[in-house]
PDB file of C-alpha atoms in Angstrom:
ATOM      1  CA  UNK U   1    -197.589 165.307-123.518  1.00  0.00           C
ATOM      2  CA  UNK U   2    -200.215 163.155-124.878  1.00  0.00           C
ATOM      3  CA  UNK U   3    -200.839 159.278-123.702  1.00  0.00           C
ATOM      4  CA  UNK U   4    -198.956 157.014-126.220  1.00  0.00           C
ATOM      5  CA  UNK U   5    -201.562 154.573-125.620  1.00  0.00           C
ATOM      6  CA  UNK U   6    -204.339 156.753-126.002  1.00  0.00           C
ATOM      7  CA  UNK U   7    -202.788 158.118-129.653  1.00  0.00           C
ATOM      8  CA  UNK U   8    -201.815 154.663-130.880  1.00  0.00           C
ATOM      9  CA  UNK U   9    -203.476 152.905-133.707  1.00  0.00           C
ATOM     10  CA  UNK U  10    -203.672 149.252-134.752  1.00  0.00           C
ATOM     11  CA  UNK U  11    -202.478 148.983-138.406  1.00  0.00           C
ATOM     12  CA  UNK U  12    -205.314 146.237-139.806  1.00  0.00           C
ATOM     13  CA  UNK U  13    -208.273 144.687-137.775  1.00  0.00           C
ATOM     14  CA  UNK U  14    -206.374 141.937-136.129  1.00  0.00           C
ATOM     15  CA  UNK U  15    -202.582 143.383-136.295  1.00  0.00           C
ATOM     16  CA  UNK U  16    -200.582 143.646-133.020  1.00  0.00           C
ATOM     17  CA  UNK U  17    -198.509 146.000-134.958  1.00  0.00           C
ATOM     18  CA  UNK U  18    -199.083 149.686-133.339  1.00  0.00           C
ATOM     19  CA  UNK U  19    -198.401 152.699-135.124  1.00  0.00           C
ATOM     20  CA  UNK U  20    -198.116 156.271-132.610  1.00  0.00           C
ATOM     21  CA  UNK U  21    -198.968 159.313-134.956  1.00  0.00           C
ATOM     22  CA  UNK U  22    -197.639 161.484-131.958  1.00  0.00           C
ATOM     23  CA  UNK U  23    -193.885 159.720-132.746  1.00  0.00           C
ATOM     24  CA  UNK U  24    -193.933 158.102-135.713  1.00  0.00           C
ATOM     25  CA  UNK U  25    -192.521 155.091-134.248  1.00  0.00           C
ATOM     26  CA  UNK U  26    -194.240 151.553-134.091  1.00  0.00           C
ATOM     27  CA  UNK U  27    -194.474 148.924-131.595  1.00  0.00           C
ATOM     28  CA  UNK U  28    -195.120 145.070-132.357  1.00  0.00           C
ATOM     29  CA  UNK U  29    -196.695 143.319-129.192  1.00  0.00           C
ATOM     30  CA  UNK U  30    -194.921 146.864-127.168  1.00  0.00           C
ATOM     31  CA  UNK U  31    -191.813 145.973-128.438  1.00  0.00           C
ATOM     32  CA  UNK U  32    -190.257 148.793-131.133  1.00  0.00           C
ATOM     33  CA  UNK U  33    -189.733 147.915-134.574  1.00  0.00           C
ATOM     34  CA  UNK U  34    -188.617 149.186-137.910  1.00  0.00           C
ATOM     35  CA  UNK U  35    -190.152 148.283-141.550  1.00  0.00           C
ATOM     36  CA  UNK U  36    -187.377 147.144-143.510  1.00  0.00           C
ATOM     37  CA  UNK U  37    -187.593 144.629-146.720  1.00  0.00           C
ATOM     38  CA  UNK U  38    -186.050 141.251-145.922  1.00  0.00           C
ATOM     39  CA  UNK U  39    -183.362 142.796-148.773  1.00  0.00           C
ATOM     40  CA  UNK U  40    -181.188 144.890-146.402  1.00  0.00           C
ATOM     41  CA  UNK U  41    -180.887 142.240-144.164  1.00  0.00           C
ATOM     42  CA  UNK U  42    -179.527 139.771-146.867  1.00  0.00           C
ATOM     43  CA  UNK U  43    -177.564 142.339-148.101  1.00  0.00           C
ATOM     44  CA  UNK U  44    -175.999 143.272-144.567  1.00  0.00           C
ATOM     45  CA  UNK U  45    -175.445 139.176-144.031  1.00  0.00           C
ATOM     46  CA  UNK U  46    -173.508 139.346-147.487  1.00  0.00           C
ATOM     47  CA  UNK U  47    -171.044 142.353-146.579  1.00  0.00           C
ATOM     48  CA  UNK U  48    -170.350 141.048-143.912  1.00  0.00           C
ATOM     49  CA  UNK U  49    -169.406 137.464-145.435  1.00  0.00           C
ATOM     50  CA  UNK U  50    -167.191 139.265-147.788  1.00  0.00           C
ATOM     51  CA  UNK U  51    -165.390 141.691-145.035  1.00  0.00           C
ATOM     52  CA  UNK U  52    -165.392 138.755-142.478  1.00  0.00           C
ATOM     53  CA  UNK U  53    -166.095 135.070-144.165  1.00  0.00           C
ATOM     54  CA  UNK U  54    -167.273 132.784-141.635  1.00  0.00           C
ATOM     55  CA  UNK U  55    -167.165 134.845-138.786  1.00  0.00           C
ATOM     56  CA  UNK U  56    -170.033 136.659-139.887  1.00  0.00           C
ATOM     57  CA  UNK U  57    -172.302 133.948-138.968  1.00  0.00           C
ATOM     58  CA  UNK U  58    -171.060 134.249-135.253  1.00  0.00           C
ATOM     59  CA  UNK U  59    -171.797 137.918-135.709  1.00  0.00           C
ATOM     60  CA  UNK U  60    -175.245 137.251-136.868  1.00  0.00           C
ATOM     61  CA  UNK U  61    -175.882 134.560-134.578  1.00  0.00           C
ATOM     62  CA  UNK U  62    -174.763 136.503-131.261  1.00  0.00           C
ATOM     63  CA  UNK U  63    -176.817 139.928-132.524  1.00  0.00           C
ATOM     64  CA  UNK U  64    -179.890 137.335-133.019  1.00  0.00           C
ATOM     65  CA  UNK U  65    -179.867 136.017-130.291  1.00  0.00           C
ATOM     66  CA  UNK U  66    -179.849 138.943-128.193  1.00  0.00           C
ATOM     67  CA  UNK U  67    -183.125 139.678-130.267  1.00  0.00           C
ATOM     68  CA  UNK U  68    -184.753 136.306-129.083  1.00  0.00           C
ATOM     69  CA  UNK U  69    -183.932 137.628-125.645  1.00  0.00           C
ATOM     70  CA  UNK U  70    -185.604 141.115-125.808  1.00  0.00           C
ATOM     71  CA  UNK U  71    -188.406 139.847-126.926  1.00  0.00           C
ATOM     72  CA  UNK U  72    -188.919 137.237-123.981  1.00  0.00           C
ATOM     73  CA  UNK U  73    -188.376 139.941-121.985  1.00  0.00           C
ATOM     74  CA  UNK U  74    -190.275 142.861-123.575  1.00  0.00           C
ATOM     75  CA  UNK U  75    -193.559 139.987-123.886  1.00  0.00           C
ATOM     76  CA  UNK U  76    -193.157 139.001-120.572  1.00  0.00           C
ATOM     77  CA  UNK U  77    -192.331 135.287-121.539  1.00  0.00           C
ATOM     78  CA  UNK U  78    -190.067 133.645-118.905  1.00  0.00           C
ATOM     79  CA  UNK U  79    -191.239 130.975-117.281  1.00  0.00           C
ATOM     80  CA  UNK U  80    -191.469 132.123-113.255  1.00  0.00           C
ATOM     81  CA  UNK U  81    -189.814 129.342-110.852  1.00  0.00           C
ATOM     82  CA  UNK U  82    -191.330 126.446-110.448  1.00  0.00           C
ATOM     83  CA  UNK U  83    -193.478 127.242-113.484  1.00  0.00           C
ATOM     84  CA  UNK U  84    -195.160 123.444-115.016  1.00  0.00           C
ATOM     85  CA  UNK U  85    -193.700 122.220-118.097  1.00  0.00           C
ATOM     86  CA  UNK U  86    -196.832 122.746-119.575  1.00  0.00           C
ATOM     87  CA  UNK U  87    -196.468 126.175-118.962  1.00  0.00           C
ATOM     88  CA  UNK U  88    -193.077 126.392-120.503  1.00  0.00           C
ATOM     89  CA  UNK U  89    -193.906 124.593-123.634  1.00  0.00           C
ATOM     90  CA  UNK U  90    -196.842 127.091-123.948  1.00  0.00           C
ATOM     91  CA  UNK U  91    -194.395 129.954-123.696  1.00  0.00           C
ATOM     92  CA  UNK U  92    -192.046 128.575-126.487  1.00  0.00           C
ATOM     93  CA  UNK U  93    -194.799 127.650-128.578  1.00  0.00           C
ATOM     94  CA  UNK U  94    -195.877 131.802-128.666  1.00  0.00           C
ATOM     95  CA  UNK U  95    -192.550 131.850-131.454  1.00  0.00           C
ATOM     96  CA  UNK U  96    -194.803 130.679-133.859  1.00  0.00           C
ATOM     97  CA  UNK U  97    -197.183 133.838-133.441  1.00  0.00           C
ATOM     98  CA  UNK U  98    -194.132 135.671-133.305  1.00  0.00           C
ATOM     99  CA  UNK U  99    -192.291 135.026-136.550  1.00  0.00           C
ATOM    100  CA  UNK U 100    -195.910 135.219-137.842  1.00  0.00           C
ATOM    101  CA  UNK U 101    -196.736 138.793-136.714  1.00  0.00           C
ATOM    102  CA  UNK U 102    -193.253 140.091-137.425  1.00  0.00           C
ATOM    103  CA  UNK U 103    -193.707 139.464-141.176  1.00  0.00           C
ATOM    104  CA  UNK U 104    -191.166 136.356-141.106  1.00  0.00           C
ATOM    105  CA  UNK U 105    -193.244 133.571-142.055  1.00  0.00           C
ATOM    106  CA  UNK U 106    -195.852 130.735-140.200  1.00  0.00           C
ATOM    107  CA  UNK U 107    -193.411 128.396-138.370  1.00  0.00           C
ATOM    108  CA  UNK U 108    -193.974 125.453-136.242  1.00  0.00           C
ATOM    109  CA  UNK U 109    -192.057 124.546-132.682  1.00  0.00           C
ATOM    110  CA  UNK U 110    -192.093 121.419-131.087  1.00  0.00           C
ATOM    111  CA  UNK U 111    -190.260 120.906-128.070  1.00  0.00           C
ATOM    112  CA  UNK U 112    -188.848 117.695-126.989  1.00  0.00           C
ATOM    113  CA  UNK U 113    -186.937 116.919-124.001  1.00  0.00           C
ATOM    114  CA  UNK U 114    -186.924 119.753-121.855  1.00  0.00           C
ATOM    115  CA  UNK U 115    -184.225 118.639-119.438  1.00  0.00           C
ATOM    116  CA  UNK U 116    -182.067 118.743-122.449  1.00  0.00           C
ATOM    117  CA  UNK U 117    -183.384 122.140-123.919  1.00  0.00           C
ATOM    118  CA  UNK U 118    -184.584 120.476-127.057  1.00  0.00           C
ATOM    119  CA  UNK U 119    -186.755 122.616-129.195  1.00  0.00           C
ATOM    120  CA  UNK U 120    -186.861 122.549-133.040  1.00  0.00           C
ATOM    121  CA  UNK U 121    -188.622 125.652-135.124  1.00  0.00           C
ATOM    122  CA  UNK U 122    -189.570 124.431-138.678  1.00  0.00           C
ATOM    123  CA  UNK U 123    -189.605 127.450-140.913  1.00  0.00           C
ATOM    124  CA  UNK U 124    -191.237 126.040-144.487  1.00  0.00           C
ATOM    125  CA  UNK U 125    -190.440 129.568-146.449  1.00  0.00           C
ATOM    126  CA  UNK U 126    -187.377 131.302-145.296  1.00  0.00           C
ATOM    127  CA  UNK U 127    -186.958 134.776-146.936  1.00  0.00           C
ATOM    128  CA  UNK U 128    -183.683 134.996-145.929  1.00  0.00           C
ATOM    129  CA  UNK U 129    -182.981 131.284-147.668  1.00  0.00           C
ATOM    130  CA  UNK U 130    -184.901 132.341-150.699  1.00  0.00           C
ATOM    131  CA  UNK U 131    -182.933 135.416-150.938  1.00  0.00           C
ATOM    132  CA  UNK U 132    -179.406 133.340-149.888  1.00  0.00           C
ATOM    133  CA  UNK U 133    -180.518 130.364-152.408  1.00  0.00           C
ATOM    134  CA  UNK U 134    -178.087 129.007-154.142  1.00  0.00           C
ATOM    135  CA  UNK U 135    -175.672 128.202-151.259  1.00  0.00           C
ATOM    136  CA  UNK U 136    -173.753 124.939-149.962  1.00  0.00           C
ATOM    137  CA  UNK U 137    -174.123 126.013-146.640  1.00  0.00           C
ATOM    138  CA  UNK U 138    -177.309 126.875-144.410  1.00  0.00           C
ATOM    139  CA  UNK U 139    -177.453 130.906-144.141  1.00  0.00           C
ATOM    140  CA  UNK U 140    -180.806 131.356-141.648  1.00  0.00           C
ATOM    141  CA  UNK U 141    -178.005 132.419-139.295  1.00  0.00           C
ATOM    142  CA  UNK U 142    -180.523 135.302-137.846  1.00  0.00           C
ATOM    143  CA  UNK U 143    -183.524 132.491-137.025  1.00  0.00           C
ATOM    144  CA  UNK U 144    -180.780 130.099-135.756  1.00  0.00           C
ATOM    145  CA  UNK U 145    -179.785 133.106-133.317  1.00  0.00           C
ATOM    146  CA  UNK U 146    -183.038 134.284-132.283  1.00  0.00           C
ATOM    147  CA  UNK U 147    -184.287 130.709-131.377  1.00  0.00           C
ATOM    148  CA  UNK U 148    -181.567 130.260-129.293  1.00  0.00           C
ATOM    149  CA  UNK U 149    -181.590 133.190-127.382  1.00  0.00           C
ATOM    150  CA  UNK U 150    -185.733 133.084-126.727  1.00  0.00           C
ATOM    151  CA  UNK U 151    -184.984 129.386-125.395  1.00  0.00           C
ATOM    152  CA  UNK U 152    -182.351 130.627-123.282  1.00  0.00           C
ATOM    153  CA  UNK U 153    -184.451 132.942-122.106  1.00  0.00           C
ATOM    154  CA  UNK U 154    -187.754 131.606-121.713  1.00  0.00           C
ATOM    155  CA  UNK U 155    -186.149 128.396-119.993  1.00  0.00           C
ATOM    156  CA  UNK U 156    -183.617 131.067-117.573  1.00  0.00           C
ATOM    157  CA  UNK U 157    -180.528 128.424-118.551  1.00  0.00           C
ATOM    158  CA  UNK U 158    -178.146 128.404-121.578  1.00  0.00           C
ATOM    159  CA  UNK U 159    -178.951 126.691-125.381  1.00  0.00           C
ATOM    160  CA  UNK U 160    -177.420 126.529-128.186  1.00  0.00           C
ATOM    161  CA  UNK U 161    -178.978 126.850-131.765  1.00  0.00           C
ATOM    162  CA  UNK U 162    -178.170 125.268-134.744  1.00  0.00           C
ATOM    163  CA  UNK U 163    -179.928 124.986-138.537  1.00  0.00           C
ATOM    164  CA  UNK U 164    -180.188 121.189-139.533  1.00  0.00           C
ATOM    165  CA  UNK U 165    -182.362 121.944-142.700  1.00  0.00           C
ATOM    166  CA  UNK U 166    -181.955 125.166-145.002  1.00  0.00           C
ATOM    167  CA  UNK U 167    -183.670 126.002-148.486  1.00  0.00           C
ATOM    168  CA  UNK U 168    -181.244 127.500-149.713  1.00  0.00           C
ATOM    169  CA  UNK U 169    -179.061 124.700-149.964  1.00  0.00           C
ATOM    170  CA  UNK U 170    -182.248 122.761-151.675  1.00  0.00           C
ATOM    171  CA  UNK U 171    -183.815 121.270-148.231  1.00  0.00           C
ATOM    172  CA  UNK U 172    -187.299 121.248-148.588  1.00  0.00           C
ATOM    173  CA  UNK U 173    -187.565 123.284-145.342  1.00  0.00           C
ATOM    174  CA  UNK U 174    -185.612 125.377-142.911  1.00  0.00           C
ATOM    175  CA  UNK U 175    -185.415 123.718-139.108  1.00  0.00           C
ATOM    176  CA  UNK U 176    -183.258 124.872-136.381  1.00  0.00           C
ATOM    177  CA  UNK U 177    -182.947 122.610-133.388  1.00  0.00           C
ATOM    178  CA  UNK U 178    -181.768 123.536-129.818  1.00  0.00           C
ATOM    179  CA  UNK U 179    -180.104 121.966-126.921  1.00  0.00           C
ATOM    180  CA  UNK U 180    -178.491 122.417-124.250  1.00  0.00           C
ATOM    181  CA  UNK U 181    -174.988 124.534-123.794  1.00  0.00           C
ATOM    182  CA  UNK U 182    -172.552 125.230-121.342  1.00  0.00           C
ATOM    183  CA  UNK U 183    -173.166 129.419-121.248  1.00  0.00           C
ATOM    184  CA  UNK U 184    -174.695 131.326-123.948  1.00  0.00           C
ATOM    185  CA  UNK U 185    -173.258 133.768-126.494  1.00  0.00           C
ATOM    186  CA  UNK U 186    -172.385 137.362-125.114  1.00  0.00           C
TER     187      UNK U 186
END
């Protein structure tokens, strides 16, 4: 069986995005992804508004934030104990590169009070908002998710996420803030 390292091939000069000829699969920064258009996953948010109303977002939300975890954990992102807080705003700053090389946009984090789990991701051209827009209601529930669950995992204790600014409800910008919670979502 041949070395999947040795067959893989980056796909542009400075992509992190890995494609193995011997699988057909593809890795972004080792973790495996799919190519799918932003579409299908406005489209799956949609159905399941109709089927479920509200409750979707909580579906969306959970499923996201599991995603924010895996990827702490595939990149090898949790800050070790004792770790500075230098070193911890470092590894939630690496989101930005993140939504970046995953096709989802430049953002911007800032973290504030750490003791309090206060971070806030400002995402200035949501596809999932453009797609979304018109609504009265934010619908980034997937960044809102994944945000959560990467501070919950990069910090090891529990946050929860929540969008304060959405384009598709005519806010200039999307921004999703966290802070601290009780436990996080199963």
């Amino acid at each position: 069986m041949p070395d999947d390292r040795a067959s893989s091939k980056p796909l542009g000069p400075a992509s992190s995005l890995v494609f193995d000829p011997a699988t057909g699969h593809m890795t972004l920064r080792g973790i495996p992804v799919w190519l799918v258009p932003p579409e299908y996953h406005a489209e799956m948010q949609a159905e399941l508004e109709a089927l479920s109303g509200k409750a979707a977002k909580g579906v969306l939300y959970r499923v996201a934030f599991r995603s924010g975890r895996r990827a702490v954990e595939g990149l090898g992102l949790a800050a070790p104990p004792g770790a500075s807080e230098a070193e911890r705003v470092a590894r939630l700053r690496r989101i930005e590169e993140i939504t970046a090389a995953a096709g989802h946009g430049l953002s911007a984090v800032t973290v504030g009070d750490l003791e309090k789990r206060e971070v806030t991701m400002t995402l200035p051209d949501s596809l999932l908002a453009r797609l979304h827009a018109p609504s009265k209601e934010p619908v980034c529930h997937y960044y809102e998710g994944f945000l959560a669950g990467f501070v919950t995992a990069v910090l090891d204790a529990p946050v929860e996420g929540l969008e304060t600014e959405c384009r598709a409800k005519g806010d200039a910008r999307c921004v999703f803030r966290t802070k601290a919670a009780a436990s996080a979502p199963v």
